[in-house]
Short mmCIF file of C-alpha atoms in Angstrom, two decimals:
data_model
loop_
_atom_site.label_atom_id
_atom_site.label_comp_id
_atom_site.label_asym_id
_atom_site.label_seq_id
_atom_site.Cartn_x
_atom_site.Cartn_y
_atom_site.Cartn_z
CA MET S 1 34.44 68.70 114.77
CA LEU S 2 32.94 70.04 111.41
CA GLU S 3 31.26 73.41 112.14
CA THR S 4 27.40 73.57 111.91
CA SER S 5 27.46 75.86 109.21
CA GLU S 6 29.59 74.01 107.24
CA ILE S 7 27.73 70.81 107.62
CA LEU S 8 24.52 72.49 106.63
CA GLN S 9 26.23 74.45 103.25
CA THR S 10 26.84 70.92 101.93
CA ILE S 11 23.16 70.19 102.73
CA HIS S 12 21.75 72.86 100.66
CA MET S 13 24.06 72.54 97.98
CA ILE S 14 22.58 69.20 97.49
CA GLN S 15 18.90 69.96 98.30
CA GLU S 16 19.10 73.83 96.70
CA GLN S 17 20.95 74.44 94.57
CA HIS S 18 21.19 70.90 92.23
CA PHE S 19 24.82 69.81 93.12
CA ASP S 20 25.46 66.37 92.27
CA ILE S 21 27.96 63.94 90.64
CA ARG S 22 27.02 64.41 87.17
CA THR S 23 28.54 61.26 85.99
CA ILE S 24 30.38 58.28 86.96
CA THR S 25 31.77 56.97 83.41
CA LEU S 26 33.65 53.79 83.19
CA GLY S 27 36.01 53.36 80.40
CA ILE S 28 36.40 49.85 78.88
CA ASN S 29 39.14 49.22 76.44
CA LEU S 30 38.12 46.85 73.22
CA LEU S 31 41.22 46.85 70.93
CA ASP S 32 41.40 43.14 72.33
CA CYS S 33 37.87 41.82 71.18
CA ARG S 34 38.86 42.20 67.20
CA ARG S 35 37.93 39.20 65.56
CA ASP S 36 37.72 37.95 62.27
CA ASN S 37 34.47 39.28 61.05
CA ASP S 38 32.20 41.62 62.52
CA ALA S 39 29.57 39.37 64.09
CA ALA S 40 32.54 37.84 66.12
CA THR S 41 33.82 40.96 67.06
CA ALA S 42 30.39 42.47 68.16
CA GLU S 43 29.29 38.99 70.51
CA CYS S 44 32.64 39.44 72.42
CA VAL S 45 32.40 43.26 72.72
CA TYR S 46 28.85 42.68 74.01
CA ASP S 47 30.54 39.82 77.14
CA LYS S 48 32.94 41.59 77.66
CA ILE S 49 30.72 45.07 78.67
CA ARG S 50 28.96 42.82 80.62
CA ARG S 51 31.62 41.35 82.41
CA LEU S 52 33.43 44.46 83.27
CA ALA S 53 30.35 46.37 83.60
CA SER S 54 27.98 45.05 85.81
CA HIS S 55 28.66 46.52 89.09
CA LEU S 56 28.95 49.93 87.92
CA VAL S 57 25.15 50.93 88.63
CA PRO S 58 24.99 49.53 91.71
CA VAL S 59 28.01 50.85 92.91
CA GLY S 60 26.97 53.97 91.57
CA ASN S 61 23.73 53.90 93.61
CA ALA S 62 25.16 52.72 97.16
CA LEU S 63 27.65 55.59 96.64
CA GLU S 64 24.92 57.96 96.05
CA ASN S 65 23.11 56.78 99.30
CA GLU S 66 25.98 56.88 101.46
CA LEU S 67 27.03 60.18 100.43
CA GLY S 68 23.62 61.91 99.93
CA VAL S 69 24.72 63.23 96.99
CA PRO S 70 23.16 62.39 93.65
CA ILE S 71 24.80 60.32 90.64
CA VAL S 72 23.00 61.30 88.09
CA ASN S 73 24.71 58.99 85.20
CA LYS S 74 26.17 55.98 85.12
CA ARG S 75 27.85 55.82 81.66
CA LEU S 76 30.23 54.00 79.84
CA SER S 77 32.81 54.83 77.28
CA VAL S 78 34.81 52.38 74.74
CA THR S 79 37.57 52.30 72.41
CA PRO S 80 36.70 54.27 68.97
CA VAL S 81 34.64 51.32 67.34
CA SER S 82 36.37 52.11 64.28
CA MET S 83 39.17 50.63 65.34
CA ILE S 84 38.21 47.11 65.79
CA SER S 85 35.31 47.34 63.23
CA GLY S 86 35.71 45.81 59.48
CA THR S 87 32.63 45.91 56.98
CA ASP S 88 29.77 45.72 59.32
CA PRO S 89 29.65 48.04 61.96
CA MET S 90 26.33 47.89 62.76
CA ARG S 91 26.59 44.92 64.02
CA ILE S 92 28.76 46.48 66.69
CA ALA S 93 26.65 49.36 67.60
CA ILE S 94 23.52 46.99 68.15
CA ALA S 95 25.81 44.79 70.84
CA LEU S 96 27.08 48.01 72.25
CA ASP S 97 23.44 49.32 72.72
CA ALA S 98 22.32 46.02 74.25
CA ALA S 99 24.79 45.28 76.65
CA ALA S 100 24.85 48.89 77.87
CA GLY S 101 21.00 47.83 78.32
CA ASP S 102 21.72 44.90 80.22
CA VAL S 103 24.27 46.70 82.51
CA GLY S 104 21.37 49.22 82.96
CA VAL S 105 23.85 52.72 81.75
CA ASN S 106 21.59 55.25 80.12
CA LEU S 107 24.37 55.87 77.83
CA ILE S 108 27.37 54.53 75.90
CA GLY S 109 30.45 56.58 73.60
CA GLY S 110 32.54 55.92 71.61
CA TYR S 111 30.74 54.49 68.36
CA GLY S 112 33.39 57.20 66.32
CA ALA S 113 36.79 57.74 64.75
CA LEU S 114 39.66 59.43 65.08
CA MET S 115 40.14 61.51 61.63
CA HIS S 116 41.98 64.49 61.80
CA LYS S 117 44.86 63.58 59.87
CA GLY S 118 42.68 61.24 57.07
CA SER S 119 40.68 57.72 57.64
CA THR S 120 41.10 54.46 57.20
CA ASN S 121 38.75 52.10 55.19
CA ALA S 122 37.07 50.84 58.51
CA GLU S 123 36.76 54.30 59.20
CA ASN S 124 34.60 55.37 56.28
CA THR S 125 32.92 52.32 56.69
CA LEU S 126 31.93 53.50 60.11
CA LEU S 127 31.02 56.90 59.19
CA GLU S 128 28.36 56.16 56.59
CA SER S 129 27.11 53.57 58.71
CA MET S 130 26.28 56.31 61.50
CA PRO S 131 23.20 58.01 60.55
CA GLU S 132 21.03 54.53 60.46
CA VAL S 133 23.29 53.70 63.38
CA PHE S 134 22.05 56.75 65.25
CA ALA S 135 18.13 55.55 64.49
CA LYS S 136 18.72 52.53 65.53
CA THR S 137 20.35 52.53 68.87
CA GLN S 138 19.03 54.16 71.82
CA ARG S 139 22.04 54.45 74.21
CA LEU S 140 25.00 54.84 71.57
CA CYS S 141 26.84 58.14 71.28
CA GLY S 142 30.03 58.78 69.05
CA SER S 143 32.37 61.25 67.68
CA VAL S 144 34.24 61.80 65.26
CA ASN S 145 38.16 63.90 65.79
CA VAL S 146 38.21 65.76 62.65
CA ALA S 147 41.10 68.25 63.44
CA SER S 148 43.77 68.97 66.22
CA THR S 149 46.73 71.20 66.62
CA ARG S 150 48.79 68.71 65.71
CA SER S 151 47.71 67.87 62.74
CA GLY S 152 45.79 70.33 61.19
CA ILE S 153 41.86 69.65 59.82
CA ASN S 154 40.70 67.11 57.45
CA MET S 155 38.27 69.10 55.28
CA ASP S 156 37.47 66.08 53.03
CA ALA S 157 36.34 64.73 56.85
CA VAL S 158 34.76 67.98 57.56
CA ARG S 159 32.61 68.00 54.38
CA ARG S 160 31.52 64.21 55.18
CA MET S 161 29.85 65.14 58.58
CA GLY S 162 28.38 68.04 56.90
CA HIS S 163 26.16 65.08 55.25
CA ILE S 164 26.33 62.75 57.99
CA ILE S 165 24.73 64.95 60.34
CA LYS S 166 22.24 66.04 57.85
CA GLN S 167 21.26 62.61 56.80
CA THR S 168 21.10 61.73 60.83
CA ALA S 169 18.51 64.06 61.40
CA GLU S 170 16.55 63.11 58.20
CA LEU S 171 16.46 59.50 59.65
CA THR S 172 15.35 60.48 63.41
CA ALA S 173 13.15 63.12 62.01
CA ALA S 174 9.90 61.89 63.80
CA GLN S 175 12.01 62.50 67.10
CA ASP S 176 13.14 66.32 66.19
CA GLY S 177 16.48 64.65 65.08
CA PHE S 178 17.65 63.27 68.47
CA GLY S 179 19.85 61.15 66.23
CA CYS S 180 22.29 64.27 66.07
CA ALA S 181 22.19 65.06 69.49
CA LYS S 182 24.29 61.74 70.09
CA LEU S 183 27.08 62.75 67.15
CA VAL S 184 29.69 64.70 68.07
CA VAL S 185 32.43 66.45 65.54
CA PHE S 186 35.61 67.02 67.96
CA ALA S 187 38.72 69.27 67.22
CA ASN S 188 41.75 67.83 70.05
CA ALA S 189 39.17 65.25 71.12
CA VAL S 190 40.58 64.19 74.73
CA GLU S 191 40.83 60.19 75.50
CA ASP S 192 39.21 60.76 79.18
CA ASN S 193 36.42 62.70 79.02
CA PRO S 194 33.43 61.20 81.14
CA PHE S 195 30.71 63.43 79.44
CA MET S 196 28.37 62.44 76.45
CA ALA S 197 27.68 62.47 73.57
CA GLY S 198 31.22 62.54 73.21
CA ALA S 199 33.32 60.29 75.54
CA PHE S 200 35.29 57.04 74.12
CA HIS S 201 38.08 55.37 75.63
CA GLY S 202 41.04 56.53 74.09
CA VAL S 203 44.15 54.34 72.94
CA GLY S 204 46.30 55.88 75.82
CA GLU S 205 44.17 54.45 78.35
CA PRO S 206 44.33 51.58 81.16
CA GLU S 207 42.12 48.20 80.26
CA CYS S 208 39.27 50.00 82.44
CA VAL S 209 39.37 52.83 84.06
CA VAL S 210 36.86 55.16 86.30
CA ASN S 211 36.40 59.09 85.26
CA VAL S 212 33.71 61.22 87.26
CA GLY S 213 32.34 64.01 85.91
CA VAL S 214 30.97 67.30 88.80
CA SER S 215 28.54 69.77 87.80
CA GLY S 216 27.40 72.57 90.21
CA PRO S 217 26.17 75.74 88.00
CA GLY S 218 23.58 76.09 90.61
CA VAL S 219 25.64 76.47 93.60
CA VAL S 220 28.48 78.84 91.81
CA GLN S 221 25.20 80.96 90.78
CA ARG S 222 24.22 81.42 94.55
CA ALA S 223 27.80 81.76 95.94
CA LEU S 224 27.86 84.56 93.13
CA GLU S 225 24.46 86.26 95.01
CA THR S 226 26.65 86.76 98.21
CA VAL S 227 28.76 89.05 96.63
CA ARG S 228 26.11 91.33 94.09
CA GLY S 229 28.36 94.95 93.13
CA LYS S 230 31.74 93.45 94.30
CA PRO S 231 34.77 93.77 92.20
CA PHE S 232 35.79 91.40 89.69
CA ASP S 233 38.40 90.14 92.57
CA VAL S 234 36.08 88.56 94.33
CA VAL S 235 33.89 87.33 91.92
CA ALA S 236 36.70 85.26 90.75
CA GLU S 237 37.54 84.10 93.99
CA THR S 238 34.21 83.21 95.22
CA ILE S 239 34.22 81.25 91.92
CA LYS S 240 37.07 79.37 93.07
CA ARG S 241 36.29 78.27 96.91
CA THR S 242 33.02 77.11 95.30
CA ALA S 243 34.58 74.72 92.34
CA PHE S 244 37.52 73.94 95.12
CA LYS S 245 34.91 72.56 97.25
CA ILE S 246 32.73 70.39 94.82
CA THR S 247 35.54 69.30 93.30
CA ARG S 248 36.72 67.82 96.57
CA VAL S 249 33.43 65.28 96.38
CA GLY S 250 34.32 64.68 92.66
CA GLU S 251 37.32 63.20 93.97
CA LEU S 252 36.16 61.46 96.99
CA VAL S 253 33.66 59.48 94.51
CA ALA S 254 36.24 58.69 92.04
CA GLN S 255 38.11 56.93 94.84
CA GLU S 256 35.39 55.15 96.54
CA ALA S 257 33.87 53.98 92.73
CA ALA S 258 37.32 53.18 91.73
CA LYS S 259 37.78 51.36 94.59
CA ARG S 260 34.73 49.40 94.80
CA LEU S 261 34.65 48.29 91.07
CA GLY S 262 38.59 47.83 91.52
CA VAL S 263 39.43 49.27 88.78
CA PRO S 264 42.06 52.40 88.60
CA TYR S 265 40.84 55.99 89.13
CA GLY S 266 41.31 58.14 85.85
CA ILE S 267 40.63 61.80 86.22
CA VAL S 268 38.12 64.39 87.96
CA ASP S 269 36.45 66.24 85.24
CA LEU S 270 35.77 69.73 86.97
CA SER S 271 32.93 71.01 84.53
CA LEU S 272 30.11 72.95 85.20
CA ALA S 273 27.53 71.17 83.10
CA PRO S 274 23.90 72.51 82.99
CA THR S 275 20.75 71.08 83.21
CA PRO S 276 17.23 72.15 81.66
CA ALA S 277 16.43 72.46 85.65
CA ARG S 278 15.84 76.09 86.95
CA GLY S 279 19.04 76.86 88.73
CA ASP S 280 21.38 74.50 87.22
CA SER S 281 22.35 77.09 84.77
CA VAL S 282 25.58 78.21 83.76
CA ALA S 283 24.01 81.03 81.52
CA TYR S 284 22.30 82.40 84.68
CA ILE S 285 25.41 82.66 86.41
CA LEU S 286 26.82 84.79 83.82
CA LYS S 287 23.30 86.89 84.57
CA GLU S 288 24.49 86.76 87.90
CA MET S 289 27.86 88.59 87.03
CA GLY S 290 25.97 91.34 85.53
CA LEU S 291 24.55 90.41 82.30
CA GLU S 292 21.15 91.35 81.21
CA MET S 293 21.64 87.37 79.81
CA ALA S 294 23.78 85.10 78.31
CA GLY S 295 24.75 87.08 74.85
CA ALA S 296 25.13 90.54 76.24
CA PRO S 297 28.24 92.63 75.36
CA GLY S 298 29.96 91.14 78.13
CA THR S 299 29.42 87.68 77.90
CA THR S 300 32.72 86.27 76.34
CA ALA S 301 34.85 87.65 78.91
CA ALA S 302 32.48 86.37 81.85
CA LEU S 303 32.33 83.11 80.46
CA ALA S 304 36.37 83.20 80.35
CA MET S 305 37.01 84.34 83.50
CA LEU S 306 34.11 81.98 85.07
CA ASN S 307 36.16 79.17 82.91
CA ASP S 308 39.48 79.83 83.94
CA MET S 309 38.17 80.30 88.13
CA VAL S 310 36.48 76.84 87.89
CA LYS S 311 39.62 75.59 86.62
CA LYS S 312 42.06 77.43 89.33
CA GLY S 313 39.58 76.27 91.80
CA GLY S 314 39.06 72.71 91.15
CA VAL S 315 43.16 71.69 90.33
CA MET S 316 43.86 71.56 93.74
CA ALA S 317 41.20 69.48 94.83
CA SER S 318 42.23 66.61 92.71
CA SER S 319 45.29 64.35 92.11
CA HIS S 320 44.22 64.05 88.65
CA VAL S 321 42.03 66.52 86.79
CA GLY S 322 41.17 65.84 83.19
CA GLY S 323 38.31 65.41 80.79
CA LEU S 324 37.05 68.84 79.17
CA SER S 325 36.98 70.46 82.85
CA GLY S 326 35.74 74.00 82.32
CA ALA S 327 32.19 75.95 81.69
CA PHE S 328 29.67 73.79 79.42
CA ILE S 329 27.07 75.96 77.07
CA PRO S 330 25.17 74.09 75.47
CA VAL S 331 21.53 75.94 74.46
CA SER S 332 18.87 72.99 74.83
CA GLU S 333 19.88 71.98 78.01
CA ASP S 334 20.77 75.02 80.06
CA ILE S 335 17.38 76.88 80.68
CA GLY S 336 19.00 80.34 80.62
CA MET S 337 20.62 79.43 77.39
CA ILE S 338 17.04 78.50 76.34
CA GLU S 339 15.59 81.91 76.91
CA ALA S 340 18.83 84.24 75.61
CA ALA S 341 18.79 82.28 72.27
CA GLU S 342 14.31 82.63 72.43
CA ALA S 343 14.98 86.49 72.88
CA ASN S 344 17.53 86.87 70.38
CA CYS S 345 20.26 87.76 72.30
CA LEU S 346 22.49 84.89 71.53
CA THR S 347 23.14 83.43 68.05
CA ILE S 348 25.15 81.21 66.69
CA GLU S 349 28.30 83.68 65.91
CA LYS S 350 27.94 84.86 69.64
CA LEU S 351 27.95 81.45 71.03
CA GLU S 352 30.85 80.55 68.33
CA ALA S 353 33.39 83.63 70.35
CA MET S 354 32.64 82.21 73.37
CA THR S 355 33.23 78.10 72.61
CA CYS S 356 37.21 80.51 72.30
CA VAL S 357 37.55 80.55 76.13
CA CYS S 358 35.40 77.74 77.60
CA SER S 359 35.91 74.06 77.23
CA VAL S 360 33.83 72.80 74.25
CA GLY S 361 32.03 73.94 71.43
CA LEU S 362 29.02 74.76 69.49
CA ASP S 363 26.64 72.09 71.79
CA MET S 364 23.37 71.15 70.99
CA ILE S 365 22.14 73.99 68.59
CA ALA S 366 18.98 73.65 66.88
CA ILE S 367 19.23 74.82 63.31
CA PRO S 368 16.72 75.12 60.63
CA GLY S 369 15.95 71.55 58.52
CA ASP S 370 17.12 72.94 55.15
CA THR S 371 20.19 74.15 56.20
CA SER S 372 22.83 72.98 53.40
CA ALA S 373 25.51 70.02 54.54
CA ASN S 374 28.11 72.20 52.99
CA THR S 375 26.58 74.87 55.71
CA ILE S 376 26.90 72.70 58.41
CA ALA S 377 30.20 72.09 57.48
CA GLY S 378 31.22 75.22 56.93
CA ILE S 379 30.07 75.79 60.91
CA ILE S 380 32.07 72.42 61.47
CA ALA S 381 35.39 73.95 59.92
CA ASP S 382 35.04 76.71 61.59
CA GLU S 383 34.76 75.83 65.09
CA VAL S 384 37.45 73.10 64.44
CA ALA S 385 39.85 76.03 63.68
CA ILE S 386 39.56 77.50 66.86
CA GLY S 387 40.22 74.51 68.26
CA MET S 388 43.52 73.78 66.14
CA VAL S 389 44.75 77.41 66.52
CA ASN S 390 43.92 78.08 70.64
CA ASN S 391 45.37 74.32 71.12
CA LYS S 392 42.21 73.56 73.26
CA THR S 393 38.96 70.62 72.65
CA THR S 394 36.06 72.22 70.56
CA ALA S 395 32.97 70.48 69.38
CA VAL S 396 30.00 70.42 67.48
CA ARG S 397 26.88 68.94 68.01
CA ILE S 398 24.08 70.26 65.83
CA ILE S 399 20.58 69.57 65.09
CA PRO S 400 19.42 70.68 61.89
CA ALA S 401 15.13 70.13 62.56
CA VAL S 402 13.79 68.83 59.44
CA GLY S 403 10.52 70.18 58.24
CA LYS S 404 11.34 73.23 60.69
CA GLY S 405 12.70 76.44 60.74
CA TYR S 406 13.73 79.44 62.41
CA GLY S 407 11.02 80.39 64.92
CA ASP S 408 9.73 77.01 65.95
CA SER S 409 11.40 74.96 68.60
CA ILE S 410 12.29 71.04 69.19
CA ASN S 411 11.93 68.98 72.26
CA PHE S 412 13.81 66.30 73.11
CA GLY S 413 12.98 66.08 77.21
CA GLY S 414 15.09 65.22 79.90
CA LEU S 415 18.50 66.16 81.09
CA PHE S 416 19.04 66.71 76.54
CA GLY S 417 16.22 69.76 77.24
CA TYR S 418 14.51 72.01 74.55
CA ALA S 419 15.84 74.46 71.75
CA PRO S 420 15.09 77.43 70.20
CA ILE S 421 15.56 76.73 66.35
CA MET S 422 18.33 79.34 65.69
CA LYS S 423 19.33 81.87 62.52
CA VAL S 424 22.05 80.23 60.06
CA ASN S 425 24.09 82.71 58.05
CA THR S 426 23.07 81.15 54.74
CA PHE S 427 25.61 82.41 52.06
CA SER S 428 27.00 80.30 49.99
CA ASN S 429 30.55 78.22 50.47
CA ASP S 430 29.95 75.80 48.22
CA ALA S 431 32.87 76.58 46.46
CA PHE S 432 35.13 76.68 49.99
CA ILE S 433 34.01 73.20 50.94
CA GLU S 434 34.20 71.16 47.67
CA ARG S 435 37.96 71.64 48.01
CA GLY S 436 38.39 69.12 50.00
CA GLY S 437 41.90 68.27 51.15
CA ARG S 438 43.82 69.39 54.36
CA ILE S 439 44.52 72.55 55.97
CA PRO S 440 48.13 71.72 57.78
CA ALA S 441 48.45 72.49 61.25
CA PRO S 442 49.30 75.60 62.80
CA LEU S 443 53.28 76.89 62.96
CA HIS S 444 53.18 76.25 66.54
CA SER S 445 52.48 72.50 66.43
CA LEU S 446 55.87 72.74 66.05
CA ARG S 447 56.69 72.55 69.70
CA ASN S 448 59.32 69.94 69.56
CA MET W 1 34.91 53.62 113.84
CA GLN W 2 32.43 54.63 111.02
CA LYS W 3 31.05 57.92 111.16
CA ALA W 4 27.86 59.40 109.56
CA LEU W 5 25.65 62.48 109.84
CA VAL W 6 21.93 62.08 110.42
CA SER W 7 20.16 65.33 109.41
CA VAL W 8 16.68 66.31 110.77
CA THR W 9 14.91 69.38 109.31
CA GLY W 10 11.45 70.22 109.91
CA GLN W 11 8.37 72.24 111.58
CA ASP W 12 9.24 72.28 115.30
CA LYS W 13 7.50 70.02 117.81
CA VAL W 14 7.38 68.03 120.73
CA GLY W 15 8.96 64.40 120.62
CA ILE W 16 11.61 64.51 117.75
CA ILE W 17 15.25 64.38 118.91
CA ALA W 18 13.25 61.43 121.70
CA LYS W 19 12.05 59.98 118.41
CA VAL W 20 15.04 59.88 116.36
CA SER W 21 17.58 58.70 119.26
CA THR W 22 15.16 55.74 120.13
CA THR W 23 15.11 54.55 116.67
CA LEU W 24 18.80 55.02 117.19
CA CYS W 25 19.31 53.30 119.94
CA GLU W 26 17.61 50.41 118.74
CA GLN W 27 19.52 50.02 115.50
CA ASN W 28 22.46 49.79 118.17
CA ILE W 29 24.00 53.22 116.61
CA ASN W 30 25.65 55.17 118.87
CA ILE W 31 25.55 58.92 119.36
CA LEU W 32 28.50 61.22 119.52
CA GLU W 33 27.21 64.84 118.82
CA ILE W 34 24.38 66.40 118.85
CA SER W 35 23.75 70.32 117.69
CA GLN W 36 20.30 71.21 117.62
CA THR W 37 18.81 75.20 116.76
CA ILE W 38 16.29 76.67 115.00
CA ILE W 39 16.92 78.21 112.27
CA ASP W 40 14.20 81.22 110.33
CA GLY W 41 11.64 78.93 112.36
CA CYS W 42 13.02 75.51 110.70
CA PHE W 43 14.10 73.00 113.28
CA THR W 44 17.76 72.19 112.70
CA MET W 45 18.94 68.71 114.48
CA LEU W 46 22.48 67.62 113.29
CA MET W 47 23.95 64.82 114.87
CA VAL W 48 26.78 62.14 114.15
CA VAL W 49 26.72 58.43 114.98
CA ASP W 50 29.28 55.77 114.77
CA LEU W 51 27.56 53.22 112.74
CA GLU W 52 30.04 50.60 113.83
CA ASN W 53 27.77 48.06 116.01
CA THR W 54 25.02 48.27 113.80
CA ARG W 55 23.69 45.49 112.32
CA ASP W 56 21.87 46.94 109.52
CA ASP W 57 23.49 48.00 106.17
CA PHE W 58 23.40 51.39 105.26
CA GLN W 59 20.37 51.46 103.26
CA ALA W 60 18.41 50.38 105.61
CA ILE W 61 19.07 52.26 108.08
CA ALA W 62 18.75 55.14 106.15
CA LYS W 63 15.08 53.85 105.12
CA THR W 64 14.19 53.75 108.50
CA LEU W 65 15.14 56.79 109.60
CA ALA W 66 13.51 58.41 106.40
CA SER W 67 9.77 56.37 107.90
CA ILE W 68 10.30 58.01 111.09
CA GLY W 69 10.62 61.03 109.66
CA GLU W 70 7.25 60.64 107.39
CA GLU W 71 5.86 59.25 110.53
CA ILE W 72 6.30 62.54 112.75
CA GLY W 73 6.14 65.50 109.69
CA VAL W 74 10.23 66.35 109.36
CA LEU W 75 12.72 65.56 107.27
CA VAL W 76 15.21 62.85 108.38
CA ASN W 77 18.57 61.91 106.11
CA ILE W 78 21.86 60.23 106.78
CA GLN W 79 25.03 60.46 104.88
CA ARG W 80 28.56 59.24 105.66
CA MET W 81 30.71 62.05 107.47
CA ASP W 82 33.04 62.13 104.42
CA ILE W 83 31.31 64.40 102.20
CA PHE W 84 31.30 67.04 104.49
CA ALA W 85 34.95 66.16 105.44
CA ALA W 86 35.92 66.48 101.86
CA MET W 87 34.62 69.22 101.68
CA HIS W 88 35.26 71.23 104.10
CA ARG W 89 38.62 70.15 105.40
CA ILE W 90 42.04 69.66 103.76
#
């Protein structure tokens, strides 16, 4: 029999500390949907998603009721669309958006391309369609992989992404550039990430698969409140124990969801994903460790330890750990990060350092609307270089706020939150970005 | 056996256990274990129950229990035991 204290601990985690399963994401292969033209492909895509994903939301809701733990999002990820699209990818985008709406999921990821070494004609066409697609669709998200440790950095793609992000912001200016919140630029993108906006169904994945993302920054923060003043050894152990417990629930949900949907269980992504709600913040964990705010000297070390302990605790709790797995540090989606940015304690450069030791990258950062495409490309180049050299995933999801400048803010509402516009280094990098070509893979890519 | 945990929390008053147990009895739900304490002035009761022989589905039971809770002014939740076992037992 379980102890009363154990049962109450679980109940308190859910009721008071914002513990939840952040997402059940169903990955669907679309390679067999390719037809002679994009209109026919779109039709096939729509039918296939309706067929395979219609039970996802009811199953997610039933599990939420029975286990008493919120399952916040039910989502879909699909094969990168550039692998099945031709000259008119917009048609497929609209079909994906409609299918997602019909099956009741809030987001669908995969409108993207893997172009870390070069681009195909279909990828070029898809890239150009992105600004309009993200302006016209509601639920569709996309990502572009522009670098990898194995192949280096595709600087042509980096340069173009600077322009694509600018155009996307301009076309969605009325919604504070919300289109850019649905677009991620990656280095070393993973094939089984269940989190948006960067989720896609990789080519090494099965026909259909369930991936689950757990969360719980609030639970970790609360656990650390009990060890104030203790040395880091104790802090590390406390984070590990907490991560283990959280991930065990993720494993249970993943196993159950896979069984009920009749598809294989892929991975549990043991990420600490914050929300703008007070008490659900990764930055507050750093604060609890003894920093006045996220960004204060010591932040990178604190985050490095947090990220590693989450993995060490979580990996024993699940049979398959994957995805991004670590701590997320989006600015607009984390109340502690928002406060730190508003207080100028947190800068883009400090965030860049933090991304060297956590699971993703420069995420949900608002920058002045007049930032040039080349400056954005430079920010991307720096970030993907960190990913390439350190053999890890890094990403850039940045939002130029059209018509706004440093000191203003943007507001998306809901899980996407709001963000103060951060200062950007505007010294010119034009000659650097205009070079184009590829930055060769690092020496340690030669591992065979 | 299909084990679930019924948790009841709120202001202590006369008849909470009676009311909740009666409801469970009406649904043909067997009570396997009960523990009850007052934590910081808050009434806390945990019941392990078996849903094997009930006619209603989980959602209907959860709804009935929640409405009973509302009637007497306490929070009544039901969750499958699996979540607690997963978190605290290897």
